Amino acid sequence: MTDPTTPTPPYLGDLLADSPSNWGKWGPDDEVGSLNYLGPEQVLAAAQLVTSGKTFTLQRLIGDPKGDPVWPGRTPAERTQILDESTWDGDDAPAYPGGLHYADDKINAFLQGSTLYDGLGHVWYGGQFWNGYDARTTVGGLERASVEPIAQRGVVGRGVLLDMARFRGKDNLAAAETFTHEDLLACAEAQGTTIRPRDILVVRTNFLKLFFDLGEAFYEDFCEPGLVYSPELVQWFQDMEIPNLVTDTIANEVTFDPNNGVALVLHNALMRNLGVTLTEIADLEALAQDCADDGKYDFLYVAAPLKVAKGSGSPVNPVAIK
Ligand code: UVW
């Protein structure tokens, strides 16, 4: 996929040559990166945020009759019914003592085809990914920094919703619309919220509303809105020790950087180089409405993707608890 508006995008290795890196910071075998910033202290502090008992699940439906928004080139999950009551219409149905009948089904799905965590080995340039691991170790399945270590660890901390759509007075951000860390700070201030070090940032654009409004036309000139790369933004993530960026778009950042035409710069500057975990395609609508109603934009955030051996990502159903 290329952006036709920019003829010669720079090579990521040149663009990010002076960008900060956390490779080696947590040892030569680390596979969870900035999740190391979330320890018992952060968990206990976040638990103090639970005051009303309201809970919000942030996963989008898999197999939504209205469609599943996925990254171009991926296909929505296909669920197949294997057993149901009709199985027992025929003579060759399984017979269990006592007359048991049951339903079974399976899905054929991209692991990143719904609300998801990426493993830190999901993206790279220059033959190396997170912590300096060799990109050849991805062949046939991620030997290093798959989603499994993230799943084994789980993600618990203070989540802060940054409602960029509401902040900009829009139902949803437009295609290719960008914002910076300064905009996140301004949004937080307008909400009466403070972004603290080691917060899990949960950013709402409501852009996927257009997937449901437009159908296939959604993918024409595909360019999602989102955070846009700058050295200052990357340094801010580093200084704030942000462990996890959660958004309601398919790929968490503006798809093509309008300043240079490069695709998914922040996947590399944040995930590959800093070890920031990325969570995408979250459904933030009910949570955002509640935050707007009660004026409380921080909460206990709890998530664990599925333990998929060698997986480059996995579905997840995060829970925000207020
Ligand atoms: C890509 O960036 C290609 O995938 P994801 O949106 O899962 O991070």
Coordinates of C-alpha atoms and ligand atoms in Angstrom, one line a residue:
M1 CA 0.0 0.0 0.0
T2 CA 1.5 3.4 -1.0
D3 CA 0.4 6.9 -0.6
P4 CA 0.4 8.4 -4.1
T5 CA 0.7 12.0 -2.8
T6 CA 4.3 11.6 -1.6
P7 CA 6.7 10.4 -4.3
T8 CA 9.7 9.3 -2.2
P9 CA 9.0 8.5 1.4
P10 CA 12.1 8.1 3.5
Y11 CA 13.3 4.8 4.8
L12 CA 12.2 4.2 8.4
G13 CA 15.7 3.5 9.5
D14 CA 16.8 7.0 8.3
L15 CA 13.6 8.8 9.6
L16 CA 14.1 7.2 13.1
A17 CA 17.9 7.2 13.2
D18 CA 18.0 9.4 16.3
S19 CA 14.7 8.2 17.9
P20 CA 14.9 6.9 21.4
S21 CA 15.1 3.1 22.0
N22 CA 14.5 0.9 25.0
W23 CA 16.3 -2.1 23.5
G24 CA 18.2 -3.9 26.3
K25 CA 16.6 -1.8 29.1
W26 CA 14.8 -4.8 30.6
G27 CA 17.4 -7.4 29.6
P28 CA 18.4 -9.3 26.5
D29 CA 15.4 -11.6 26.6
D30 CA 12.6 -9.1 27.3
E31 CA 9.4 -9.7 25.3
V32 CA 6.9 -7.3 27.0
G33 CA 8.7 -4.0 26.7
S34 CA 7.0 -1.0 28.3
L35 CA 4.6 -3.3 30.1
N36 CA 7.5 -3.5 32.6
Y37 CA 6.4 0.0 33.7
L38 CA 3.2 -1.6 35.2
G39 CA 4.0 -3.3 38.5
P40 CA 2.2 -3.8 41.7
E41 CA 2.4 -0.1 42.6
Q42 CA 0.5 0.8 39.4
V43 CA -2.0 -1.9 39.9
L44 CA -2.8 -0.9 43.5
A45 CA -3.1 2.7 42.6
A46 CA -5.4 2.0 39.7
A47 CA -7.6 -0.2 41.9
Q48 CA -8.2 2.9 44.0
L49 CA -10.0 4.4 41.0
V50 CA -12.9 1.9 41.3
T51 CA -15.6 3.8 43.1
S52 CA -18.9 3.2 41.4
G53 CA -18.6 -0.4 40.2
K54 CA -19.5 0.4 36.6
T55 CA -17.8 -1.9 34.1
F56 CA -17.3 -1.5 30.3
T57 CA -16.1 -4.1 28.0
L58 CA -14.1 -2.7 25.1
Q59 CA -14.1 -5.5 22.5
R60 CA -15.9 -5.2 19.2
L61 CA -18.2 -8.1 18.2
I62 CA -16.5 -10.8 16.2
G63 CA -18.8 -11.8 13.3
D64 CA -20.9 -8.6 13.6
P65 CA -23.8 -9.0 11.2
K66 CA -23.0 -5.3 10.2
G67 CA -19.5 -6.3 9.3
D68 CA -16.1 -6.5 11.0
P69 CA -13.7 -3.5 10.3
V70 CA -10.3 -5.0 9.5
W71 CA -7.0 -3.7 8.1
P72 CA -7.0 -3.8 4.2
G73 CA -5.9 -7.2 3.1
R74 CA -7.3 -9.0 6.1
T75 CA -10.7 -10.7 6.0
P76 CA -13.4 -10.7 8.7
A77 CA -13.7 -13.8 10.9
E78 CA -15.8 -16.7 9.5
R79 CA -17.7 -18.6 12.1
T80 CA -18.8 -22.1 11.0
Q81 CA -21.4 -24.1 12.9
I82 CA -20.1 -27.7 13.3
L83 CA -22.8 -29.2 15.6
D84 CA -26.3 -28.0 16.4
E85 CA -29.7 -29.6 17.0
S86 CA -29.9 -30.5 13.3
T87 CA -26.9 -32.8 13.8
W88 CA -29.3 -35.2 15.5
D89 CA -31.7 -35.3 12.6
G90 CA -29.6 -38.0 10.9
D91 CA -28.8 -41.5 11.9
D92 CA -25.0 -40.9 12.2
A93 CA -25.3 -38.3 15.0
P94 CA -23.1 -38.9 18.0
A95 CA -24.9 -40.8 20.7
Y96 CA -24.1 -40.0 24.3
P97 CA -25.5 -41.9 27.3
G98 CA -28.4 -39.9 28.7
G99 CA -29.3 -38.2 25.4
L100 CA -26.8 -35.2 25.5
H101 CA -27.0 -32.9 22.5
Y102 CA -24.7 -29.8 22.1
A103 CA -23.6 -27.0 19.8
D104 CA -20.0 -26.6 18.5
D105 CA -18.5 -24.1 16.2
K106 CA -15.1 -22.8 15.0
I107 CA -13.8 -19.6 13.5
N108 CA -11.3 -18.9 10.8
A109 CA -10.0 -15.5 11.7
F110 CA -7.1 -13.1 11.5
L111 CA -5.7 -12.8 15.0
Q112 CA -5.6 -9.1 14.4
G113 CA -9.2 -9.0 12.9
S114 CA -11.0 -7.7 16.0
T115 CA -10.0 -5.7 19.1
L116 CA -6.5 -6.9 19.6
Y117 CA -3.1 -6.7 21.2
D118 CA -0.1 -6.8 18.8
G119 CA 2.9 -8.8 20.0
L120 CA 6.0 -6.6 20.0
G121 CA 7.4 -8.6 17.1
H122 CA 4.5 -7.6 14.8
V123 CA 6.4 -4.9 12.9
W124 CA 10.0 -4.0 12.0
Y125 CA 12.4 -2.5 9.6
G126 CA 16.0 -3.1 8.9
G127 CA 15.8 -6.8 9.8
Q128 CA 15.3 -6.3 13.5
F129 CA 12.3 -5.9 15.8
W130 CA 11.8 -5.2 19.5
N131 CA 14.9 -5.5 21.6
G132 CA 17.0 -6.2 18.6
Y133 CA 15.6 -9.6 17.8
D134 CA 16.4 -10.9 14.3
A135 CA 13.4 -10.6 11.9
R136 CA 14.2 -14.1 10.5
T137 CA 12.9 -15.4 13.8
T138 CA 9.4 -14.4 12.6
V139 CA 9.5 -17.0 9.8
G140 CA 6.8 -19.6 10.3
G141 CA 5.7 -17.9 13.6
L142 CA 7.2 -15.5 16.0
E143 CA 9.9 -17.2 18.1
R144 CA 10.5 -14.0 20.0
A145 CA 8.2 -11.2 21.3
S146 CA 5.0 -12.9 20.1
V147 CA 1.7 -12.0 21.8
E148 CA 2.1 -14.9 24.2
P149 CA 4.3 -13.1 26.8
I150 CA 1.9 -10.2 26.9
A151 CA -1.0 -12.7 27.4
Q152 CA 1.0 -14.5 30.2
R153 CA 1.5 -11.2 31.9
G154 CA -1.8 -9.3 31.4
V155 CA -2.2 -5.6 31.4
V156 CA -3.5 -3.8 34.5
G157 CA -3.1 -0.1 35.2
R158 CA -4.7 3.4 35.2
G159 CA -6.5 3.9 32.0
V160 CA -7.3 7.4 30.8
L161 CA -9.8 8.1 28.1
L162 CA -8.9 10.9 25.8
D163 CA -12.0 11.7 23.8
M164 CA -10.5 13.4 20.8
A165 CA -13.7 13.3 18.8
R166 CA -15.7 15.1 21.6
F167 CA -12.8 17.4 22.2
R168 CA -12.9 18.6 18.6
G169 CA -16.7 18.8 18.7
K170 CA -17.2 16.0 16.1
D171 CA -19.1 12.8 15.9
N172 CA -16.0 11.2 14.6
L173 CA -12.6 12.4 13.3
A174 CA -12.2 12.5 9.5
A175 CA -10.0 10.3 7.4
A176 CA -6.3 11.3 7.6
E177 CA -7.1 13.8 10.5
T178 CA -4.1 14.0 12.8
F179 CA -3.3 15.0 16.4
T180 CA -0.2 15.2 18.5
H181 CA 0.7 14.6 22.1
E182 CA 0.1 18.3 22.7
D183 CA -3.5 17.7 21.5
L184 CA -3.8 14.8 23.9
L185 CA -2.7 17.1 26.7
A186 CA -5.1 19.8 25.7
C187 CA -7.9 17.2 25.5
A188 CA -7.1 15.9 29.0
E189 CA -7.1 19.4 30.3
A190 CA -10.5 20.2 28.7
Q191 CA -11.8 17.0 30.3
G192 CA -10.4 17.9 33.7
T193 CA -8.1 14.9 33.6
T194 CA -4.4 14.6 34.2
I195 CA -2.2 12.2 32.2
R196 CA 0.3 10.7 34.6
P197 CA 3.4 8.7 34.0
R198 CA 2.8 5.1 33.2
D199 CA -0.9 5.7 32.2
I200 CA -2.6 3.5 29.6
L201 CA -3.8 5.9 27.0
V202 CA -7.2 5.1 25.6
V203 CA -7.9 7.4 22.6
R204 CA -11.3 7.8 21.0
T205 CA -11.8 9.0 17.4
N206 CA -15.1 7.1 16.6
F207 CA -13.7 6.8 13.1
L208 CA -15.1 3.3 12.6
K209 CA -18.5 4.8 12.6
L210 CA -17.7 5.5 9.0
F211 CA -17.1 1.8 8.3
F212 CA -20.7 1.1 9.4
D213 CA -22.1 4.2 7.6
L214 CA -20.2 3.8 4.3
G215 CA -19.8 0.1 3.8
E216 CA -17.1 -0.9 1.2
A217 CA -16.6 2.8 0.3
F218 CA -14.9 3.1 3.7
Y219 CA -11.7 1.5 2.2
E220 CA -11.4 4.0 -0.7
D221 CA -8.3 6.1 -0.3
F222 CA -7.9 4.4 3.1
C223 CA -6.1 6.6 5.6
E224 CA -7.2 6.5 9.2
P225 CA -7.0 9.5 11.5
G226 CA -4.7 9.3 14.5
L227 CA -1.5 10.4 16.2
V228 CA 1.2 11.6 13.9
Y229 CA 4.9 11.1 14.3
S230 CA 7.3 13.8 15.5
P231 CA 10.5 13.4 17.5
E232 CA 8.8 15.3 20.3
L233 CA 5.9 13.0 20.5
V234 CA 8.1 9.9 20.7
Q235 CA 10.2 11.6 23.4
W236 CA 7.0 12.4 25.3
F237 CA 5.9 8.7 25.2
Q238 CA 9.4 7.8 26.4
D239 CA 9.5 10.4 29.2
M240 CA 5.9 9.5 30.3
E241 CA 6.8 5.8 30.3
I242 CA 3.6 5.0 28.5
P243 CA 3.1 1.2 28.6
N244 CA 0.1 0.8 26.2
L245 CA -1.7 2.8 23.6
V246 CA -5.3 1.8 23.0
T247 CA -7.4 3.3 20.2
D248 CA -10.7 2.7 18.4
T249 CA -9.0 2.7 15.0
I250 CA -7.7 -0.3 13.0
A251 CA -4.0 0.8 13.3
N252 CA -3.7 3.3 16.1
E253 CA -2.1 6.2 14.2
V254 CA -2.6 8.2 11.0
T255 CA -2.0 5.5 8.3
F256 CA 0.3 7.6 6.1
D257 CA 2.3 10.3 7.8
P258 CA 1.2 13.5 5.9
N259 CA 4.7 15.0 6.5
N260 CA 6.7 12.3 4.8
G261 CA 4.3 9.6 3.3
V262 CA 5.6 6.8 5.4
A263 CA 3.1 4.1 6.5
L264 CA 2.7 3.4 10.3
V265 CA 5.7 5.3 11.5
L266 CA 4.6 5.1 15.2
H267 CA 4.2 1.3 15.0
N268 CA 8.0 1.4 14.6
A269 CA 9.0 4.4 16.7
L270 CA 6.7 3.3 19.7
M271 CA 6.3 -0.5 19.4
R272 CA 9.6 -1.6 17.7
N273 CA 11.9 0.9 19.4
L274 CA 10.3 1.7 22.8
G275 CA 8.3 -1.5 23.4
V276 CA 5.0 0.3 23.8
T277 CA 2.1 -2.2 23.4
L278 CA -0.6 -1.4 20.9
T279 CA -4.3 -2.2 21.2
E280 CA -6.5 -1.5 18.3
I281 CA -10.2 -1.6 17.1
A282 CA -11.5 -1.0 20.7
D283 CA -15.1 -0.1 21.1
L284 CA -15.0 3.0 23.3
E285 CA -18.5 4.3 22.7
A286 CA -20.3 3.3 26.0
L287 CA -17.3 4.2 28.1
A288 CA -17.0 7.6 26.4
Q289 CA -20.6 8.4 27.0
D290 CA -20.3 7.5 30.6
C291 CA -17.1 9.6 31.0
A292 CA -18.9 12.5 29.4
D293 CA -21.9 12.0 31.8
D294 CA -20.0 11.7 35.1
G295 CA -16.9 13.7 34.2
K296 CA -14.6 10.9 35.3
Y297 CA -12.2 9.9 32.6
D298 CA -9.8 7.6 34.5
F299 CA -10.5 4.0 35.5
L300 CA -8.9 0.6 36.3
Y301 CA -8.0 -0.9 32.9
V302 CA -7.7 -4.7 32.8
A303 CA -6.9 -6.8 29.7
A304 CA -5.2 -10.0 28.6
P305 CA -5.0 -11.2 25.0
L306 CA -5.3 -14.9 24.3
K307 CA -2.3 -17.1 24.9
V308 CA -1.5 -17.9 21.2
A309 CA 1.9 -19.6 20.8
K310 CA 4.0 -17.7 18.2
G311 CA 1.1 -15.4 17.5
S312 CA 1.8 -11.9 16.1
G313 CA -1.4 -10.7 17.8
S314 CA -4.5 -11.8 19.5
P315 CA -8.1 -10.8 20.1
V316 CA -8.8 -9.2 23.5
N317 CA -11.8 -8.0 25.5
P318 CA -10.4 -5.2 27.8
V319 CA -12.5 -4.2 30.7
A320 CA -12.6 -0.6 32.1
I321 CA -13.9 -0.4 35.7
K322 CA -14.9 2.9 37.3
Ligands
UVW1 C1 -0.7 -3.5 10.9 O1 -0.2 -2.4 11.4 C2 -0.3 -3.9 9.6 O2 -1.4 -4.2 11.7 P1 -2.1 -3.8 13.1 O3 -3.1 -2.8 12.7 O4 -2.6 -5.0 13.6 O5 -1.1 -3.2 14.0

